[in-house]
Short mmCIF file of C-alpha atoms (C1' of nucleotides) in Angstrom, two decimals:
data_model
loop_
_atom_site.label_atom_id
_atom_site.label_comp_id
_atom_site.label_asym_id
_atom_site.label_seq_id
_atom_site.Cartn_x
_atom_site.Cartn_y
_atom_site.Cartn_z
CA MET A 1 92.28 65.26 94.96
CA THR A 2 93.66 63.36 91.89
CA VAL A 3 93.51 64.39 88.15
CA ALA A 4 91.13 63.13 86.31
CA ALA A 5 91.97 64.20 82.91
CA PRO A 6 95.34 62.53 81.53
CA ILE A 7 98.77 64.06 81.64
CA ARG A 8 100.34 64.41 78.64
CA LEU A 9 104.07 64.64 79.13
CA GLU A 10 106.17 65.65 76.00
CA PRO A 11 109.60 64.98 75.03
CA PHE A 12 112.13 67.37 75.63
CA LYS A 13 112.35 69.92 72.89
CA THR A 14 113.67 73.34 74.29
CA ALA A 15 116.10 73.73 76.76
CA CYS A 16 116.02 76.74 79.30
CA SER A 17 119.33 77.83 77.25
CA SER A 18 117.39 78.32 74.23
CA CYS A 19 114.10 79.28 75.39
CA ASN A 20 113.16 82.85 74.54
CA LEU A 21 111.55 83.36 77.78
CA ARG A 22 115.01 82.73 79.86
CA GLU A 23 115.03 86.63 80.57
CA LEU A 24 111.63 86.65 82.14
CA CYS A 25 111.99 83.13 83.61
CA LEU A 26 113.60 81.17 86.27
CA PRO A 27 117.11 81.84 84.45
CA VAL A 28 117.14 85.44 84.62
CA GLY A 29 120.67 86.65 85.21
CA LEU A 30 122.11 83.27 85.17
CA SER A 31 125.54 82.77 83.09
CA ALA A 32 125.18 80.49 79.95
CA ASP A 33 126.91 77.66 82.05
CA GLN A 34 124.68 78.19 84.78
CA VAL A 35 121.76 77.62 82.63
CA GLN A 36 122.76 74.62 81.17
CA GLN A 37 123.01 73.35 84.47
CA LEU A 38 119.29 74.25 84.93
CA ASP A 39 118.64 72.30 81.80
CA THR A 40 119.57 68.94 83.17
CA LEU A 41 116.63 69.27 85.86
CA VAL A 42 113.98 70.66 83.55
CA SER A 43 113.46 67.82 81.26
CA SER A 44 109.84 67.52 80.73
CA ARG A 45 106.90 69.56 79.70
CA ARG A 46 103.32 69.23 80.00
CA SER A 47 100.47 70.23 77.95
CA VAL A 48 97.10 71.72 79.55
CA SER A 49 94.26 72.41 77.21
CA ARG A 50 91.94 75.31 77.91
CA GLY A 51 89.62 74.36 81.18
CA GLU A 52 91.87 71.92 82.62
CA THR A 53 93.77 72.08 85.84
CA LEU A 54 97.63 71.81 86.18
CA PHE A 55 96.87 71.04 89.75
CA ARG A 56 94.49 71.15 92.62
CA THR A 57 94.22 71.93 96.16
CA GLY A 58 95.63 69.14 98.00
CA ASP A 59 97.56 67.64 95.36
CA ASN A 60 101.03 66.30 96.34
CA PHE A 61 103.65 69.06 95.57
CA GLN A 62 106.76 67.92 93.80
CA SER A 63 107.28 70.47 91.02
CA LEU A 64 107.32 74.16 90.06
CA PHE A 65 106.03 75.10 86.58
CA ALA A 66 107.06 77.62 84.23
CA VAL A 67 104.42 78.45 81.94
CA ARG A 68 105.99 78.38 78.41
CA THR A 69 103.07 79.15 76.21
CA GLY A 70 99.12 79.98 77.30
CA PHE A 71 97.50 81.42 80.27
CA PHE A 72 96.80 80.39 83.60
CA LYS A 73 94.42 81.39 86.80
CA THR A 74 95.27 80.28 90.40
CA CYS A 75 92.14 79.97 92.80
CA VAL A 76 91.76 79.64 96.41
CA SER A 77 88.17 78.22 97.77
CA ALA A 78 86.72 78.34 101.25
CA GLU A 79 84.83 75.53 102.52
CA ASP A 80 81.45 77.10 101.62
CA GLY A 81 82.43 76.91 97.85
CA ARG A 82 83.31 80.65 97.75
CA ASP A 83 86.35 80.92 95.83
CA GLN A 84 88.78 83.44 94.72
CA VAL A 85 91.33 84.04 91.86
CA THR A 86 94.77 85.02 93.16
CA GLY A 87 96.49 85.43 89.91
CA PHE A 88 96.64 85.35 86.38
CA GLN A 89 99.92 83.56 84.92
CA MET A 90 101.59 84.30 81.62
CA SER A 91 104.67 83.03 79.99
CA GLY A 92 107.96 82.86 81.98
CA GLU A 93 105.72 83.07 85.34
CA LEU A 94 106.04 80.41 87.84
CA LEU A 95 103.26 78.42 89.44
CA GLY A 96 103.17 76.19 92.44
CA LEU A 97 105.02 78.28 94.73
CA ASP A 98 102.10 77.89 97.19
CA GLY A 99 102.98 73.99 97.49
CA ILE A 100 106.31 74.51 99.10
CA SER A 101 105.23 74.95 102.48
CA THR A 102 103.05 72.20 103.23
CA GLU A 103 104.23 69.74 100.21
CA ARG A 104 100.72 70.01 99.39
CA HIS A 105 99.36 72.58 96.87
CA ALA A 106 97.08 75.02 98.34
CA CYS A 107 95.14 76.51 95.24
CA ASP A 108 94.11 75.11 92.00
CA ALA A 109 95.76 75.93 88.93
CA VAL A 110 93.62 76.17 85.76
CA ALA A 111 94.64 76.91 82.04
CA LEU A 112 92.50 79.61 80.61
CA GLU A 113 93.54 78.78 77.13
CA ASP A 114 95.58 75.58 75.66
CA SER A 115 98.99 75.99 77.43
CA THR A 116 102.20 74.43 77.62
CA VAL A 117 104.61 74.26 81.02
CA CYS A 118 107.68 73.05 81.70
CA VAL A 119 108.01 70.87 84.63
CA ILE A 120 110.77 71.91 87.44
CA PRO A 121 111.06 69.25 90.18
CA PHE A 122 111.60 71.04 93.53
CA HIS A 123 113.68 69.08 95.20
CA ASP A 124 116.35 68.92 92.24
CA LEU A 125 116.08 72.53 92.12
CA GLU A 126 116.55 73.38 95.70
CA HIS A 127 119.51 70.79 95.68
CA LEU A 128 121.07 72.51 92.39
CA SER A 129 120.12 76.03 93.99
CA GLY A 130 122.44 74.72 97.08
CA GLN A 131 125.34 74.76 94.49
CA LEU A 132 124.71 77.81 92.45
CA PRO A 133 124.46 80.86 94.55
CA GLU A 134 123.25 82.51 91.63
CA LEU A 135 120.18 80.25 91.20
CA GLN A 136 119.28 80.39 94.88
CA ARG A 137 119.26 84.28 94.56
CA VAL A 138 116.97 84.26 91.66
CA LEU A 139 114.58 81.66 93.41
CA HIS A 140 114.53 83.42 96.22
CA LYS A 141 113.45 86.96 94.37
CA ILE A 142 110.72 85.28 92.65
CA MET A 143 109.08 84.23 95.65
CA SER A 144 109.82 87.68 97.34
CA ARG A 145 107.96 89.20 94.27
CA GLU A 146 105.31 87.12 95.01
CA ILE A 147 104.76 88.37 98.14
CA VAL A 148 104.95 91.91 97.13
CA ARG A 149 102.65 91.52 94.85
CA ASP A 150 100.27 89.79 96.73
CA HIS A 151 100.70 92.78 99.09
CA GLY A 152 99.73 95.03 96.25
CA VAL A 153 96.74 93.05 95.62
CA MET A 154 95.61 93.22 99.45
CA LEU A 155 95.72 97.30 98.89
CA LEU A 156 93.67 96.93 96.05
CA LEU A 157 91.09 94.80 97.50
CA GLY A 158 91.09 96.60 100.43
CA SER A 159 90.85 100.20 99.70
CA MET A 160 89.99 100.68 96.26
CA ARG A 161 87.14 101.36 94.16
CA ALA A 162 85.71 99.23 91.59
CA GLU A 163 87.22 101.54 88.89
CA GLU A 164 90.27 101.70 90.33
CA ARG A 165 90.41 97.92 90.76
CA LEU A 166 89.78 97.74 87.05
CA ALA A 167 92.06 100.22 85.87
CA ALA A 168 94.86 99.02 87.79
CA PHE A 169 94.06 95.36 86.64
CA LEU A 170 94.14 96.64 83.21
CA LEU A 171 97.62 98.75 83.52
CA ASN A 172 99.37 95.73 85.13
CA LEU A 173 98.21 93.52 82.54
CA THR A 174 99.27 95.61 79.67
CA GLN A 175 102.40 96.34 81.47
CA ARG A 176 103.32 92.11 81.56
CA LEU A 177 102.35 91.91 78.10
CA HIS A 178 104.48 94.77 76.82
CA THR A 179 107.47 93.12 78.63
CA ARG A 180 106.64 89.90 76.29
CA GLY A 181 106.38 91.83 73.18
CA PHE A 182 103.02 92.77 72.74
CA SER A 183 101.39 96.31 72.23
CA ARG A 184 100.45 98.50 75.23
CA SER A 185 97.17 99.61 74.14
CA GLU A 186 95.71 96.31 72.54
CA LEU A 187 94.94 93.21 74.39
CA ILE A 188 92.55 90.45 74.11
CA LEU A 189 91.42 88.95 77.74
CA ARG A 190 91.75 85.36 78.16
CA MET A 191 89.36 85.45 81.23
CA THR A 192 85.72 85.93 81.51
CA ARG A 193 84.14 88.68 83.48
CA GLU A 194 83.49 86.53 86.33
CA GLU A 195 86.82 85.62 86.68
CA ILE A 196 87.91 89.49 86.40
CA GLY A 197 85.59 89.79 89.42
CA SER A 198 86.64 87.11 91.38
CA TYR A 199 90.12 88.50 91.44
CA LEU A 200 89.01 92.20 91.96
CA GLY A 201 86.52 91.51 94.77
CA LEU A 202 83.46 92.49 92.51
CA LYS A 203 80.56 90.82 90.87
CA LEU A 204 80.92 90.10 87.14
CA GLU A 205 78.07 92.99 86.35
CA THR A 206 79.76 95.26 87.90
CA VAL A 207 82.90 94.71 85.88
CA SER A 208 80.97 94.85 82.85
CA ARG A 209 79.35 98.04 83.92
CA THR A 210 82.71 99.38 84.54
CA PHE A 211 84.16 98.17 81.50
CA SER A 212 80.79 100.22 79.49
CA LYS A 213 81.57 103.25 81.82
CA PHE A 214 85.37 103.29 80.32
CA GLN A 215 84.19 103.20 77.13
CA ASP A 216 81.46 106.09 77.27
CA GLU A 217 84.40 107.89 78.87
CA GLY A 218 86.54 107.59 75.94
CA VAL A 219 89.21 105.89 78.03
CA LEU A 220 88.65 102.21 76.49
CA GLU A 221 87.22 100.75 73.03
CA VAL A 222 85.66 97.34 74.85
CA LYS A 223 84.37 94.50 72.14
CA GLN A 224 83.81 91.56 74.23
CA ARG A 225 87.28 90.39 75.27
CA GLN A 226 89.23 92.71 72.84
CA ILE A 227 90.36 95.86 74.77
CA ARG A 228 91.82 98.90 73.16
CA ILE A 229 93.35 101.57 75.41
CA LEU A 230 92.51 104.64 74.23
CA ASP A 231 93.63 106.99 77.10
CA GLN A 232 96.46 105.38 79.20
CA ALA A 233 96.95 108.72 81.18
CA ALA A 234 93.06 108.59 82.19
CA LEU A 235 93.47 104.89 83.51
CA ARG A 236 96.55 105.85 85.70
CA GLN A 237 94.70 108.80 86.95
CA ILE A 238 91.80 106.59 88.05
CA VAL A 239 94.19 104.48 89.80
CA ASN A 240 95.67 107.22 91.72
CA ALA A 241 92.52 109.12 92.44
CA SER A 242 92.99 110.36 95.99
CA ALA A 243 90.59 109.31 98.46
CA CYS A 244 87.37 110.42 96.74
CA MET B 1 114.34 106.72 103.44
CA THR B 2 116.11 107.11 106.23
CA VAL B 3 115.28 106.01 109.76
CA ALA B 4 115.25 109.36 111.85
CA ALA B 5 114.89 107.47 115.40
CA PRO B 6 118.37 106.16 116.49
CA ILE B 7 118.90 102.31 116.04
CA ARG B 8 119.60 100.57 119.25
CA LEU B 9 121.66 97.46 118.62
CA GLU B 10 122.36 95.38 121.84
CA PRO B 11 124.96 92.97 122.37
CA PHE B 12 123.85 89.13 121.95
CA LYS B 13 122.87 87.79 125.05
CA THR B 14 120.58 84.55 123.78
CA ALA B 15 121.42 82.84 120.94
CA CYS B 16 119.11 80.52 118.62
CA SER B 17 120.05 77.68 120.15
CA SER B 18 118.69 78.31 123.71
CA CYS B 19 116.01 80.51 122.39
CA ASN B 20 112.46 79.28 123.44
CA LEU B 21 111.02 80.43 120.24
CA ARG B 22 113.13 77.99 118.40
CA GLU B 23 110.05 76.01 117.45
CA LEU B 24 108.31 78.68 115.92
CA CYS B 25 111.28 80.60 114.21
CA LEU B 26 113.80 80.15 111.80
CA PRO B 27 115.55 76.92 113.53
CA VAL B 28 112.32 74.98 113.35
CA GLY B 29 113.21 71.52 112.64
CA LEU B 30 116.82 71.85 112.46
CA SER B 31 119.19 70.19 114.70
CA ALA B 32 121.20 71.21 117.59
CA ASP B 33 124.40 71.53 115.30
CA GLN B 34 122.52 73.19 112.68
CA VAL B 35 120.98 75.67 114.97
CA GLN B 36 124.97 76.44 116.22
CA GLN B 37 125.68 77.51 112.68
CA LEU B 38 122.72 79.51 112.58
CA ASP B 39 124.21 81.47 116.13
CA THR B 40 127.01 82.51 113.86
CA LEU B 41 124.86 84.86 111.85
CA VAL B 42 122.47 86.12 114.28
CA SER B 43 124.43 88.03 116.41
CA SER B 44 122.80 91.37 117.02
CA ARG B 45 119.16 92.31 118.25
CA ARG B 46 117.53 95.68 117.84
CA SER B 47 114.96 97.33 120.24
CA VAL B 48 111.97 99.17 118.50
CA SER B 49 109.69 101.23 120.91
CA ARG B 50 105.96 101.43 120.53
CA GLY B 51 105.40 103.49 117.17
CA GLU B 52 108.90 103.30 116.00
CA THR B 53 109.41 101.68 112.53
CA LEU B 54 111.85 98.65 111.89
CA PHE B 55 112.07 99.53 108.35
CA ARG B 56 110.18 101.82 105.78
CA THR B 57 109.15 101.17 102.33
CA GLY B 58 112.65 101.95 100.19
CA ASP B 59 115.07 101.61 102.59
CA ASN B 60 117.74 99.49 101.71
CA PHE B 61 117.35 95.76 102.51
CA GLN B 62 120.21 93.70 104.14
CA SER B 63 118.71 91.85 106.93
CA LEU B 64 115.47 89.86 107.81
CA PHE B 65 114.29 90.33 111.36
CA ALA B 66 112.66 87.60 113.46
CA VAL B 67 110.24 89.02 116.15
CA ARG B 68 111.32 88.26 119.34
CA THR B 69 109.24 90.16 121.72
CA GLY B 70 106.43 92.49 121.03
CA PHE B 71 104.02 92.99 118.11
CA PHE B 72 104.23 94.59 114.78
CA LYS B 73 102.25 95.71 111.45
CA THR B 74 103.25 95.92 108.08
CA CYS B 75 101.88 98.30 105.73
CA VAL B 76 101.98 99.31 101.99
CA SER B 77 100.59 102.56 100.79
CA ALA B 78 99.40 104.04 97.29
CA GLU B 79 101.02 107.24 96.20
CA ASP B 80 97.68 108.85 97.27
CA GLY B 81 98.21 108.34 100.65
CA ARG B 82 95.95 105.32 101.46
CA ASP B 83 97.40 102.57 103.16
CA GLN B 84 96.70 98.84 103.81
CA VAL B 85 98.01 96.85 106.81
CA THR B 86 99.27 93.61 105.43
CA GLY B 87 99.62 91.99 108.35
CA PHE B 88 100.59 91.81 112.09
CA GLN B 89 103.48 89.89 113.42
CA MET B 90 104.12 88.36 116.62
CA SER B 91 106.84 86.41 118.38
CA GLY B 92 108.87 83.87 116.03
CA GLU B 93 107.56 85.28 112.91
CA LEU B 94 109.80 86.72 110.39
CA LEU B 95 109.70 90.77 108.76
CA GLY B 96 111.28 91.90 105.93
CA LEU B 97 110.87 89.00 102.95
CA ASP B 98 109.23 91.64 100.95
CA GLY B 99 112.76 93.19 100.40
CA ILE B 100 114.35 90.34 98.91
CA SER B 101 113.09 91.10 95.33
CA THR B 102 114.21 94.55 94.80
CA GLU B 103 116.96 94.76 97.66
CA ARG B 104 114.49 97.54 98.99
CA HIS B 105 111.77 97.12 101.43
CA ALA B 106 108.61 97.40 99.82
CA CYS B 107 106.39 98.00 103.19
CA ASP B 108 106.56 99.73 106.50
CA ALA B 109 107.11 97.64 109.50
CA VAL B 110 105.93 99.34 112.79
CA ALA B 111 105.92 98.42 116.17
CA LEU B 112 102.63 98.27 117.99
CA GLU B 113 104.29 97.51 121.33
CA ASP B 114 108.01 97.88 122.75
CA SER B 115 109.43 95.04 120.89
CA THR B 116 112.76 93.40 120.21
CA VAL B 117 113.95 91.71 117.15
CA CYS B 118 116.74 89.74 116.03
CA VAL B 119 118.64 90.69 112.84
CA ILE B 120 119.71 88.06 110.39
CA PRO B 121 121.85 89.27 107.61
CA PHE B 122 120.20 88.16 104.59
CA HIS B 123 123.53 87.54 102.54
CA ASP B 124 124.89 85.44 105.31
CA LEU B 125 121.60 83.46 105.66
CA GLU B 126 121.87 82.63 101.84
CA HIS B 127 125.30 81.50 102.27
CA LEU B 128 124.60 79.38 105.18
CA SER B 129 121.33 77.92 103.41
CA GLY B 130 123.83 76.99 100.46
CA GLN B 131 125.58 74.60 102.61
CA LEU B 132 122.67 73.42 104.85
CA PRO B 133 119.83 72.03 102.74
CA GLU B 134 117.73 72.07 105.94
CA LEU B 135 118.08 75.46 106.59
CA GLN B 136 117.34 76.13 102.82
CA ARG B 137 114.08 74.24 103.15
CA VAL B 138 113.18 76.00 106.31
CA LEU B 139 113.47 79.41 104.58
CA HIS B 140 111.59 78.38 101.39
CA LYS B 141 108.89 77.14 103.47
CA ILE B 142 108.45 80.06 105.39
CA MET B 143 108.28 82.13 102.18
CA SER B 144 105.76 79.72 100.86
CA ARG B 145 103.68 79.94 103.81
CA GLU B 146 103.64 83.83 103.60
CA ILE B 147 102.49 83.55 99.98
CA VAL B 148 99.52 80.96 101.11
CA ARG B 149 98.86 83.30 104.01
CA ASP B 150 98.57 86.18 101.66
CA HIS B 151 96.12 84.29 99.55
CA GLY B 152 94.05 83.53 102.37
CA VAL B 153 93.78 87.27 103.01
CA MET B 154 92.56 88.03 99.55
CA LEU B 155 89.87 85.13 99.87
CA LEU B 156 88.84 87.31 102.79
CA LEU B 157 89.03 90.87 101.32
CA GLY B 158 87.47 89.79 98.13
CA SER B 159 84.43 87.71 99.03
CA MET B 160 83.81 87.81 102.65
CA ARG B 161 81.37 90.41 104.54
CA ALA B 162 82.07 92.42 107.44
CA GLU B 163 81.33 89.77 110.30
CA GLU B 164 82.92 86.77 108.59
CA ARG B 165 86.10 88.89 108.09
CA LEU B 166 86.51 89.99 112.03
CA ALA B 167 85.53 86.36 113.31
CA ALA B 168 88.09 85.18 110.87
CA PHE B 169 90.88 87.81 112.21
CA LEU B 170 89.89 86.97 115.72
CA LEU B 171 90.34 83.02 115.02
CA ASN B 172 93.68 83.35 113.62
CA LEU B 173 94.98 85.76 116.00
CA THR B 174 93.89 83.31 118.94
CA GLN B 175 95.16 80.46 117.11
CA ARG B 176 98.62 81.95 116.94
CA LEU B 177 98.68 83.01 120.41
CA HIS B 178 97.66 79.78 121.60
CA THR B 179 100.58 78.16 119.63
CA ARG B 180 102.90 80.52 122.00
CA GLY B 181 101.14 79.51 125.16
CA PHE B 182 98.61 81.94 125.71
CA SER B 183 94.63 81.33 126.37
CA ARG B 184 92.57 80.26 123.34
CA SER B 185 89.78 82.40 124.88
CA GLU B 186 91.43 85.70 125.96
CA LEU B 187 93.38 88.15 124.05
CA ILE B 188 94.54 91.71 124.50
CA LEU B 189 94.27 93.30 121.05
CA ARG B 190 97.76 95.41 120.17
CA MET B 191 96.31 97.26 117.64
CA THR B 192 93.44 100.23 117.03
CA ARG B 193 90.23 99.59 115.49
CA GLU B 194 91.57 101.60 112.51
CA GLU B 195 94.57 99.01 112.02
CA ILE B 196 92.03 96.15 112.04
CA GLY B 197 89.63 97.72 109.71
CA SER B 198 92.96 98.60 107.38
CA TYR B 199 93.83 94.80 107.52
CA LEU B 200 90.22 93.84 107.00
CA GLY B 201 89.22 96.46 104.45
CA LEU B 202 86.72 97.89 106.70
CA LYS B 203 86.39 101.18 108.42
CA LEU B 204 86.72 101.29 111.98
CA GLU B 205 83.14 102.15 112.63
CA THR B 206 82.24 99.02 110.91
CA VAL B 207 84.67 97.06 113.00
CA SER B 208 83.48 98.74 116.07
CA ARG B 209 80.03 97.97 115.51
CA THR B 210 80.83 94.44 114.51
CA PHE B 211 82.59 93.94 117.78
CA SER B 212 79.22 95.45 119.31
CA LYS B 213 77.16 92.93 117.32
CA PHE B 214 79.37 89.98 118.67
CA GLN B 215 78.99 90.94 122.21
CA ASP B 216 75.51 91.68 121.94
CA GLU B 217 75.00 87.92 120.45
CA GLY B 218 76.70 86.50 123.15
CA VAL B 219 79.56 85.62 121.12
CA LEU B 220 82.52 87.68 122.53
CA GLU B 221 83.00 90.08 125.69
CA VAL B 222 84.52 93.04 124.21
CA LYS B 223 86.22 95.66 126.75
CA GLN B 224 88.31 98.17 124.87
CA ARG B 225 91.08 95.97 123.81
CA GLN B 226 90.44 93.12 126.03
CA ILE B 227 88.59 90.43 123.91
CA ARG B 228 87.23 87.24 125.83
CA ILE B 229 85.61 84.72 123.46
CA LEU B 230 82.45 83.02 124.95
CA ASP B 231 81.31 80.78 121.90
CA GLN B 232 84.10 79.94 119.66
CA ALA B 233 82.07 77.64 117.58
CA ALA B 234 79.77 80.34 116.89
CA LEU B 235 82.67 82.36 115.60
CA ARG B 236 83.64 79.43 113.38
CA GLN B 237 80.12 79.25 112.07
CA ILE B 238 80.07 83.08 111.17
CA VAL B 239 83.06 82.47 108.93
CA ASN B 240 82.04 79.53 107.19
CA ALA B 241 78.56 81.20 106.54
CA SER B 242 77.85 80.05 103.26
CA ALA B 243 77.27 82.70 100.70
CA CYS B 244 74.55 84.10 102.15
"C1'" DC C 1 69.69 77.45 62.54
"C1'" DG C 2 69.10 76.97 67.36
"C1'" DC C 3 71.04 76.53 71.34
"C1'" DG C 4 74.08 77.87 75.45
"C1'" DA C 5 77.66 80.58 77.34
"C1'" DG C 6 79.31 84.68 78.43
"C1'" DC C 7 78.15 89.74 78.34
"C1'" DT C 8 75.24 93.84 78.77
"C1'" DT C 9 71.79 96.77 80.93
"C1'" DG C 10 68.39 98.19 84.05
"C1'" DA C 11 65.65 98.40 88.66
"C1'" DT C 12 65.97 97.81 93.15
"C1'" DG C 13 67.80 96.99 97.80
"C1'" DC C 14 71.61 96.45 101.27
"C1'" DC C 15 75.84 96.66 103.46
"C1'" DG C 16 79.07 99.12 104.97
"C1'" DA C 17 80.98 104.13 104.31
"C1'" DT C 18 80.47 108.84 105.88
"C1'" DC C 19 79.51 112.56 108.96
"C1'" DA C 20 78.68 113.87 113.41
"C1'" DA C 21 78.37 113.43 118.39
"C1'" DT C 22 79.30 111.22 122.75
"C1'" DG C 23 81.62 108.35 125.81
"C1'" DC C 24 85.79 106.55 127.90
"C1'" DA C 25 90.71 106.02 129.87
"C1'" DT C 26 94.99 108.15 130.36
"C1'" DG C 27 97.94 111.86 131.06
"C1'" DT C 28 99.50 116.45 132.16
"C1'" DG C 29 100.19 120.74 134.35
"C1'" DG C 30 98.38 123.92 137.63
"C1'" DC D 1 93.28 116.66 143.17
"C1'" DC D 2 91.22 118.28 139.85
"C1'" DA D 3 90.71 120.70 135.18
"C1'" DC D 4 91.35 119.97 130.74
"C1'" DA D 5 93.40 117.99 126.34
"C1'" DT D 6 94.08 113.95 123.77
"C1'" DG D 7 93.70 109.63 121.45
"C1'" DC D 8 90.67 105.70 120.90
"C1'" DA D 9 86.15 103.45 120.64
"C1'" DT D 10 81.22 103.56 120.55
"C1'" DT D 11 76.84 104.69 118.48
"C1'" DG D 12 73.33 107.09 115.74
"C1'" DA D 13 71.62 108.82 111.25
"C1'" DT D 14 71.93 109.19 106.47
"C1'" DC D 15 73.94 108.09 102.02
"C1'" DG D 16 76.23 105.77 98.13
"C1'" DG D 17 78.50 101.84 95.66
"C1'" DC D 18 77.86 97.99 94.50
"C1'" DA D 19 75.42 93.04 94.96
"C1'" DT D 20 71.07 91.24 93.64
"C1'" DC D 21 67.60 90.03 90.51
"C1'" DA D 22 66.01 89.94 86.13
"C1'" DA D 23 65.70 90.69 81.16
"C1'" DG D 24 67.92 90.68 76.63
"C1'" DC D 25 71.91 90.66 73.70
"C1'" DT D 26 75.80 88.26 71.14
"C1'" DC D 27 78.45 85.29 69.25
"C1'" DG D 28 80.56 80.70 68.47
"C1'" DC D 29 79.39 76.26 67.41
"C1'" DG D 30 77.11 71.53 67.07
#
DNA sequence: CGCGAGCTTGATGCCGATCAATGCATGTGG
DNA sequence: CCACATGCATTGATCGGCATCAAGCTCGCG
């Protein structure tokens, strides 16, 4: 329920207005004026080292968090201990939307590498978005986008086979990384096979075997967590493989 | 893209303020004054007969819809035609949140029985919620709740076996029906085995077999779509069955 | 260097998919 | 009112994809 690790808050260094993630993050589409108003809310940062949790299920909800640097996973768990990774978040993406409904977080957020997040006090954000329709709009779109994304994951989990799931996963990751200026064909996975498996509804052995299969087929080059996509078209075809 | 069936709009009959669903729907927690302001927006209804769609993927997004009477499913589909039921909606629940992010609907909403919905023009709703913090709060909570629900479905699809999925599904349905004043132990399914299967990531034969198994075990009484829950505790246990 | 976490690979088995036939309820037209 | 069609549900037989169990392997790190 409570966070054991010490929470490191850092003094304000960079404002939204001068943040290079502003086109990917909450300020997207806002005017310079409007972003400056956002700056007044987002006054603190927090560092989370690899393996630490940003928040846990049941924690009191007060703020959203925008990933500034690093990489996170979120996961929910059943009473019996089984857990399910519900998403991976990279720079510019928001964490904590699950907490709004009950004022308690409904999942765990864990840093997969040393990370920093911007702390966005939610009540202040709601207040400001009552005054800035454009900000309100952005917030609604972000929440809606999360809903749409989740529905896509349901489709994946409910009706795709292992190869299709992994192919879809890789295409999604590279696409998001590309938006952030990284290569479309090379990536370093920040998560284990087990975490990928949990997200995709597969066991880690199946993930590993599927990577190997893609490598044998010349679609990927796999060296542990370093992945190179050799044939993106093939990956796309795998995803769209018509029902058997 | 366009709706073939004629759209039936009906004159305003009942306002939110006098609607018996107001504690389950958008007005939840609002004062009488505030609900009256909502009334000014929600001025039209729409009837959707069984089998008709309320909206389709790609349709222009303008409004949210609150189910007034009846029952809906929402489903997303992949390019190859496979589709996935992403939810079942009953009275008081909102449809269309998926459309906010891109201004186009991202799923199909289909009536599973003759239904009526209240039309809530979204831009007006955003405008009003800029003035009524309580309304803004309700809207945010509803969206967040949908995100949390989706994560629960991911857990189900990613890590539960057939029996657990069906048991969880039945408990969820009866719980929601009970909130609406129906029996906790008897229900009539509004959807086919195939639709249940799609939602749960199973084939219809598996759904049918699992119903039969529950009946053999004395947990349920199943007569086509009429279900009676004989042993709710057993259902709960099935859901929480620790990993094998 | 040796330990351990994470990854790969093989052998085997089971759950749920698939294929196929039958049953049951509703509706329609002769 | 019956004959038949249609859509949905049930049940059986078989198959296959992924889980499971079990070794080794790789690499980073104390």
